[in-house]
Amino acid sequence: MSTRRRRPASIAGPPTARGAQRTEPVESFRTRARRWLKENLPPAPQNYRWYGDDAQWPRARELQKILYEGGFAGICFPREYGGLGLTAAHQRAFTEESMGYEMPLSLNVPTFSICSPTILDLGTEEQKRKHIPAVLKGEEVLVQFLSEPKGGSDLAALTTRADRDGDVWILNGSKIWSTFAFAADYALCLARTDWDAPKHRGLTMFLMPVHTEGVTIKRIRQTNGSEEFCQEFFDNVVLPADSVLGEVNGGWAVASRQLFHERNAVGGGSPYVSGARPRGGGEVTDLVDLAQRSGQLADSRVREDLGETRAMRLVEEQLIARVTQAIKAGTMQPHASSILRLFHAETVWQQVDAALRIAGAVGVAGAPGHEQEQGEVGEDYIYRQASGLGGGSTEMARNIISERVLGMPREYAADRDVPFRQVKTGR
């Protein structure tokens, strides 16, 4: 779907004039955003599904370019890299105003909320100036190459290797569960570069082109029919020295920061996410509509489900605000983002379960005239466990909270401080 603009998209000023908005009051910014959105973006598609199809990617890039040209891209990104340098309150205002419009939501995770902030935190000046403006203009999509086929939740036990050969690195191995890798331009790829160091101290992060010689990408079909996850195979992939993000053999520090941004994003606390999906997937208003259509709104059990769902949502919103502010103020460690990640999973589970209880059999097959809409309730239920895995499993989140936030003793690890080549691994 193309966008026909009735007037130039630069109501907010072109990128070079963004400094004028640096201290703009939130309500003034909201008013400009409301006017600009109405005049430049089409309404959000009906029954929007965030994973969509392959056609979403060129469209997302197009929409992002429109946002950039209109002066509404990268609201919380630094001005020197093409952003607006404004606050999370400005971003929240824009997200609220954009709810009814088509937005490049597929770029939020992991491009905007995980990979780009990691580059901002630990990349070289050259890497920042090359990639951040390209992301904000819709020219680049970024992904993560972290998990491995036999790695489970122990990311530091990875066996993808990068060997130094003169001025380049040679990458071999495989990654899996890489969201949207097929549509990406660059990836943050963690590889082992020192096999004589303990597992956390022999890793290096690379900022690598996805579609380059030696990289094979295979898509994974899931129970809901989507294919956003991929597996990658690396066969003597050549990476230049300036592909290293952070320090050689210092990749765990980069990965830790990256995982902080991931947990923050999954938990709903990232200031870099722009826009949110329209209603769907267990929102309270959808559950009310579902109860009304099925004639169950007066049922006390159903009303309890609706009340609990609303309460969970309110608690989640307050928890995000409190933990985010505490991390920013330094009164809580970044590890506290795992609290957001864990509670978000439990909130989603409660909502999806409530939706299926209300829908009953029609949640699987749908009802006449509502087959697709109500059938999605069953689809969401089948897919519910994904909420407990994305951004690290809930079990790992509980470990981090107990050990890193509450200060409880760390659990025993037989491979701690052991050179990785001596660690026994499964075959």
mmCIF file of C-alpha atoms in Angstrom, residues 118-353:
data_model
loop_
_atom_site.group_PDB
_atom_site.id
_atom_site.type_symbol
_atom_site.label_atom_id
_atom_site.label_comp_id
_atom_site.label_asym_id
_atom_site.label_seq_id
_atom_site.Cartn_x
_atom_site.Cartn_y
_atom_site.Cartn_z
ATOM 1 C CA THR A 118 24.223 -1.937 21.786
ATOM 2 C CA ILE A 119 26.120 -0.251 18.949
ATOM 3 C CA LEU A 120 25.497 3.127 20.612
ATOM 4 C CA ASP A 121 26.869 1.835 23.925
ATOM 5 C CA LEU A 122 29.942 -0.068 22.739
ATOM 6 C CA GLY A 123 30.574 0.583 19.057
ATOM 7 C CA THR A 124 33.359 2.692 17.608
ATOM 8 C CA GLU A 125 32.541 6.166 16.377
ATOM 9 C CA GLU A 126 32.835 4.889 12.825
ATOM 10 C CA GLN A 127 30.395 2.044 13.530
ATOM 11 C CA LYS A 128 27.893 4.416 15.119
ATOM 12 C CA ARG A 129 28.012 6.912 12.257
ATOM 13 C CA LYS A 130 27.742 4.165 9.654
ATOM 14 C CA HIS A 131 24.887 2.120 11.094
ATOM 15 C CA ILE A 132 22.663 4.261 13.335
ATOM 16 C CA PRO A 133 21.687 6.843 10.666
ATOM 17 C CA ALA A 134 21.135 4.007 8.179
ATOM 18 C CA VAL A 135 18.799 2.289 10.641
ATOM 19 C CA LEU A 136 16.830 5.468 11.300
ATOM 20 C CA LYS A 137 16.430 6.085 7.565
ATOM 21 C CA GLY A 138 15.114 2.560 6.970
ATOM 22 C CA GLU A 139 18.196 1.587 4.991
ATOM 23 C CA GLU A 140 19.411 -1.144 7.362
ATOM 24 C CA VAL A 141 17.770 -3.910 9.366
ATOM 25 C CA LEU A 142 19.808 -5.445 12.210
ATOM 26 C CA VAL A 143 19.464 -8.870 13.853
ATOM 27 C CA GLN A 144 21.148 -11.030 16.494
ATOM 28 C CA PHE A 145 23.210 -14.167 15.885
ATOM 29 C CA LEU A 146 23.456 -15.544 19.424
ATOM 30 C CA SER A 147 21.763 -18.898 20.142
ATOM 31 C CA GLU A 148 23.216 -22.136 18.805
ATOM 32 C CA PRO A 149 21.620 -25.510 17.981
ATOM 33 C CA LYS A 150 23.093 -27.334 20.983
ATOM 34 C CA GLY A 151 23.693 -24.365 23.251
ATOM 35 C CA GLY A 152 20.385 -24.185 25.137
ATOM 36 C CA SER A 153 20.241 -21.272 27.572
ATOM 37 C CA ASP A 154 24.001 -21.282 28.198
ATOM 38 C CA LEU A 155 24.997 -18.655 25.667
ATOM 39 C CA ALA A 156 28.621 -18.585 26.837
ATOM 40 C CA ALA A 157 29.018 -22.258 25.852
ATOM 41 C CA LEU A 158 28.815 -21.419 22.150
ATOM 42 C CA THR A 159 31.110 -23.160 19.668
ATOM 43 C CA THR A 160 30.843 -20.965 16.571
ATOM 44 C CA ARG A 161 34.451 -19.916 16.056
ATOM 45 C CA ALA A 162 36.296 -16.988 14.533
ATOM 46 C CA ASP A 163 39.989 -17.503 13.772
ATOM 47 C CA ARG A 164 42.401 -14.662 13.058
ATOM 48 C CA ASP A 165 44.095 -14.844 9.653
ATOM 49 C CA GLY A 166 46.277 -11.802 9.150
ATOM 50 C CA ASP A 167 44.026 -8.755 8.917
ATOM 51 C CA VAL A 168 40.775 -10.732 8.753
ATOM 52 C CA TRP A 169 38.730 -13.206 10.772
ATOM 53 C CA ILE A 170 37.407 -16.512 9.411
ATOM 54 C CA LEU A 171 34.013 -17.471 10.837
ATOM 55 C CA ASN A 172 32.665 -21.046 10.972
ATOM 56 C CA GLY A 173 29.713 -22.583 12.791
ATOM 57 C CA SER A 174 25.954 -22.175 13.080
ATOM 58 C CA LYS A 175 23.375 -19.975 14.839
ATOM 59 C CA ILE A 176 19.659 -20.581 15.339
ATOM 60 C CA TRP A 177 16.408 -18.863 16.388
ATOM 61 C CA SER A 178 17.605 -15.656 14.733
ATOM 62 C CA THR A 179 14.504 -13.519 14.332
ATOM 63 C CA PHE A 180 14.085 -11.998 10.844
ATOM 64 C CA ALA A 181 17.613 -12.913 9.719
ATOM 65 C CA PHE A 182 16.392 -13.431 6.143
ATOM 66 C CA ALA A 183 15.334 -9.770 5.955
ATOM 67 C CA ALA A 184 18.366 -8.240 7.676
ATOM 68 C CA ASP A 185 21.454 -6.446 6.425
ATOM 69 C CA TYR A 186 23.771 -6.780 9.441
ATOM 70 C CA ALA A 187 23.941 -9.017 12.515
ATOM 71 C CA LEU A 188 25.590 -8.888 15.912
ATOM 72 C CA CYS A 189 27.305 -12.291 15.965
ATOM 73 C CA LEU A 190 29.022 -13.722 19.043
ATOM 74 C CA ALA A 191 31.850 -16.189 18.309
ATOM 75 C CA ARG A 192 34.645 -17.933 20.196
ATOM 76 C CA THR A 193 38.084 -16.485 19.510
ATOM 77 C CA ASP A 194 40.137 -18.002 22.363
ATOM 78 C CA TRP A 195 39.640 -21.675 23.226
ATOM 79 C CA ASP A 196 42.209 -21.614 26.032
ATOM 80 C CA ALA A 197 40.272 -19.042 28.063
ATOM 81 C CA PRO A 198 37.272 -19.861 30.285
ATOM 82 C CA LYS A 199 34.046 -19.788 28.331
ATOM 83 C CA HIS A 200 33.011 -16.212 29.209
ATOM 84 C CA ARG A 201 36.457 -14.714 28.520
ATOM 85 C CA GLY A 202 37.219 -16.108 25.059
ATOM 86 C CA LEU A 203 34.359 -14.543 23.081
ATOM 87 C CA THR A 204 34.243 -11.687 20.568
ATOM 88 C CA MET A 205 31.235 -9.868 19.108
ATOM 89 C CA PHE A 206 31.228 -9.153 15.377
ATOM 90 C CA LEU A 207 29.071 -6.705 13.444
ATOM 91 C CA MET A 208 28.812 -8.686 10.236
ATOM 92 C CA PRO A 209 26.936 -8.409 6.927
ATOM 93 C CA VAL A 210 24.215 -11.063 6.798
ATOM 94 C CA HIS A 211 24.151 -11.693 3.059
ATOM 95 C CA THR A 212 27.786 -12.342 2.326
ATOM 96 C CA GLU A 213 29.742 -15.211 0.826
ATOM 97 C CA GLY A 214 29.772 -18.284 3.042
ATOM 98 C CA VAL A 215 26.495 -17.523 4.893
ATOM 99 C CA THR A 216 23.505 -19.828 4.294
ATOM 100 C CA ILE A 217 20.148 -18.949 5.866
ATOM 101 C CA LYS A 218 17.319 -21.448 6.359
ATOM 102 C CA ARG A 219 13.928 -20.408 7.692
ATOM 103 C CA ILE A 220 12.080 -22.331 10.421
ATOM 104 C CA ARG A 221 8.324 -22.866 10.180
ATOM 105 C CA GLN A 222 6.490 -22.578 13.501
ATOM 106 C CA THR A 223 3.165 -23.932 14.779
ATOM 107 C CA ASN A 224 1.327 -20.732 13.839
ATOM 108 C CA GLY A 225 2.645 -20.874 10.261
ATOM 109 C CA SER A 226 5.087 -17.985 10.620
ATOM 110 C CA GLU A 227 8.692 -18.281 9.476
ATOM 111 C CA GLU A 228 10.406 -15.350 11.153
ATOM 112 C CA PHE A 229 12.973 -17.571 12.907
ATOM 113 C CA CYS A 230 16.028 -18.734 10.977
ATOM 114 C CA GLN A 231 19.117 -20.912 11.255
ATOM 115 C CA GLU A 232 22.400 -19.699 9.769
ATOM 116 C CA PHE A 233 25.396 -21.713 8.646
ATOM 117 C CA PHE A 234 28.847 -20.099 8.352
ATOM 118 C CA ASP A 235 31.401 -21.683 6.031
ATOM 119 C CA ASN A 236 34.710 -19.774 6.033
ATOM 120 C CA VAL A 237 33.032 -16.367 6.177
ATOM 121 C CA VAL A 238 35.662 -13.621 5.894
ATOM 122 C CA LEU A 239 35.209 -10.641 8.223
ATOM 123 C CA PRO A 240 37.504 -7.585 8.267
ATOM 124 C CA ALA A 241 39.169 -6.497 11.506
ATOM 125 C CA ASP A 242 36.860 -3.508 11.883
ATOM 126 C CA SER A 243 33.908 -5.918 12.196
ATOM 127 C CA VAL A 244 34.737 -6.393 15.883
ATOM 128 C CA LEU A 245 32.227 -4.676 18.184
ATOM 129 C CA GLY A 246 33.906 -3.887 21.482
ATOM 130 C CA GLU A 247 37.148 -5.633 22.342
ATOM 131 C CA VAL A 248 38.639 -8.877 21.021
ATOM 132 C CA ASN A 249 37.904 -11.558 23.655
ATOM 133 C CA GLY A 250 35.681 -9.004 25.377
ATOM 134 C CA GLY A 251 32.526 -10.179 23.660
ATOM 135 C CA TRP A 252 30.775 -11.243 26.855
ATOM 136 C CA ALA A 253 30.630 -7.613 28.015
ATOM 137 C CA VAL A 254 28.992 -6.696 24.706
ATOM 138 C CA ALA A 255 26.602 -9.648 24.898
ATOM 139 C CA SER A 256 25.662 -8.748 28.480
ATOM 140 C CA ARG A 257 24.780 -5.223 27.430
ATOM 141 C CA GLN A 258 22.914 -6.583 24.440
ATOM 142 C CA LEU A 259 20.932 -8.947 26.673
ATOM 143 C CA PHE A 260 20.065 -6.035 28.953
ATOM 144 C CA HIS A 261 18.525 -4.214 25.992
ATOM 145 C CA GLU A 262 16.761 -7.415 24.917
ATOM 146 C CA ARG A 263 15.184 -8.004 28.331
ATOM 147 C CA ASN A 264 14.228 -4.352 28.500
ATOM 148 C CA ALA A 265 12.596 -4.580 25.076
ATOM 149 C CA VAL A 266 10.729 -7.812 25.790
ATOM 150 C CA GLY A 267 9.613 -6.447 29.151
ATOM 151 C CA GLY A 268 8.309 -3.230 27.620
ATOM 152 C CA GLY A 269 10.891 -0.849 29.059
ATOM 153 C CA SER A 270 12.898 0.137 25.977
ATOM 154 C CA PRO A 271 12.823 3.875 25.103
ATOM 155 C CA TYR A 272 13.847 3.066 21.534
ATOM 156 C CA VAL A 273 10.644 1.255 20.492
ATOM 157 C CA SER A 274 8.466 3.489 18.317
ATOM 158 C CA GLY A 275 4.817 2.644 17.813
ATOM 159 C CA ALA A 276 2.874 -0.324 19.112
ATOM 160 C CA ARG A 277 0.673 -2.878 17.482
ATOM 161 C CA PRO A 278 -3.086 -2.222 17.388
ATOM 162 C CA ARG A 279 -5.455 -4.150 19.574
ATOM 163 C CA GLY A 280 -5.157 -7.908 19.497
ATOM 164 C CA GLY A 281 -3.630 -10.922 21.218
ATOM 165 C CA GLY A 282 -5.487 -10.688 24.526
ATOM 166 C CA GLU A 283 -5.770 -6.930 25.122
ATOM 167 C CA VAL A 284 -8.436 -6.159 27.727
ATOM 168 C CA THR A 285 -10.701 -4.422 25.219
ATOM 169 C CA ASP A 286 -10.556 -7.494 22.973
ATOM 170 C CA LEU A 287 -11.495 -9.770 25.836
ATOM 171 C CA VAL A 288 -14.477 -7.564 26.637
ATOM 172 C CA ASP A 289 -15.567 -7.669 22.994
ATOM 173 C CA LEU A 290 -15.112 -11.438 22.963
ATOM 174 C CA ALA A 291 -17.227 -11.827 26.102
ATOM 175 C CA GLN A 292 -19.944 -9.592 24.662
ATOM 176 C CA ARG A 293 -20.120 -11.459 21.351
ATOM 177 C CA SER A 294 -20.334 -14.796 23.148
ATOM 178 C CA GLY A 295 -22.993 -13.569 25.578
ATOM 179 C CA GLN A 296 -20.795 -14.152 28.641
ATOM 180 C CA LEU A 297 -20.180 -10.635 29.888
ATOM 181 C CA ALA A 298 -22.527 -11.132 32.848
ATOM 182 C CA ASP A 299 -20.826 -14.394 33.852
ATOM 183 C CA SER A 300 -19.004 -13.878 37.171
ATOM 184 C CA ARG A 301 -16.134 -16.169 36.117
ATOM 185 C CA VAL A 302 -15.602 -14.202 32.918
ATOM 186 C CA ARG A 303 -15.735 -10.890 34.769
ATOM 187 C CA GLU A 304 -13.063 -12.165 37.151
ATOM 188 C CA ASP A 305 -10.864 -12.986 34.159
ATOM 189 C CA LEU A 306 -11.418 -9.500 32.753
ATOM 190 C CA GLY A 307 -10.614 -7.899 36.099
ATOM 191 C CA GLU A 308 -7.464 -9.940 36.571
ATOM 192 C CA THR A 309 -6.300 -9.114 33.047
ATOM 193 C CA ARG A 310 -6.824 -5.416 33.625
ATOM 194 C CA ALA A 311 -5.017 -5.590 36.968
ATOM 195 C CA MET A 312 -2.044 -7.406 35.444
ATOM 196 C CA ARG A 313 -1.797 -4.753 32.732
ATOM 197 C CA LEU A 314 -1.858 -1.917 35.240
ATOM 198 C CA VAL A 315 0.776 -3.580 37.424
ATOM 199 C CA GLU A 316 2.975 -4.191 34.382
ATOM 200 C CA GLU A 317 2.760 -0.542 33.330
ATOM 201 C CA GLN A 318 3.704 0.642 36.818
ATOM 202 C CA LEU A 319 6.474 -1.931 37.114
ATOM 203 C CA ILE A 320 8.000 -0.815 33.809
ATOM 204 C CA ALA A 321 7.967 2.812 34.936
ATOM 205 C CA ARG A 322 9.447 2.049 38.354
ATOM 206 C CA VAL A 323 12.221 -0.331 37.270
ATOM 207 C CA THR A 324 13.186 1.765 34.243
ATOM 208 C CA GLN A 325 13.502 4.890 36.373
ATOM 209 C CA ALA A 326 15.460 3.021 39.058
ATOM 210 C CA ILE A 327 17.948 1.660 36.522
ATOM 211 C CA LYS A 328 18.333 5.115 35.001
ATOM 212 C CA ALA A 329 18.908 6.660 38.444
ATOM 213 C CA GLY A 330 21.392 3.949 39.407
ATOM 214 C CA THR A 331 19.391 2.663 42.380
ATOM 215 C CA MET A 332 18.888 -0.680 40.628
ATOM 216 C CA GLN A 333 21.360 -2.601 38.501
ATOM 217 C CA PRO A 334 20.674 -3.205 34.786
ATOM 218 C CA HIS A 335 20.084 -6.861 35.715
ATOM 219 C CA ALA A 336 16.748 -5.682 37.139
ATOM 220 C CA SER A 337 15.425 -5.582 33.574
ATOM 221 C CA SER A 338 14.918 -9.327 34.055
ATOM 222 C CA ILE A 339 12.051 -8.444 36.403
ATOM 223 C CA LEU A 340 10.267 -6.753 33.495
ATOM 224 C CA ARG A 341 11.019 -9.639 31.191
ATOM 225 C CA LEU A 342 9.613 -12.201 33.687
ATOM 226 C CA PHE A 343 6.467 -10.267 34.555
ATOM 227 C CA HIS A 344 5.707 -9.607 30.897
ATOM 228 C CA ALA A 345 5.722 -13.346 30.193
ATOM 229 C CA GLU A 346 3.373 -14.010 33.094
ATOM 230 C CA THR A 347 1.076 -11.206 31.942
ATOM 231 C CA VAL A 348 0.883 -12.605 28.423
ATOM 232 C CA TRP A 349 0.213 -16.110 29.719
ATOM 233 C CA GLN A 350 -2.630 -14.856 31.907
ATOM 234 C CA GLN A 351 -4.221 -12.899 29.049
ATOM 235 C CA VAL A 352 -3.941 -15.678 26.484
ATOM 236 C CA ASP A 353 -5.310 -18.240 28.936
#
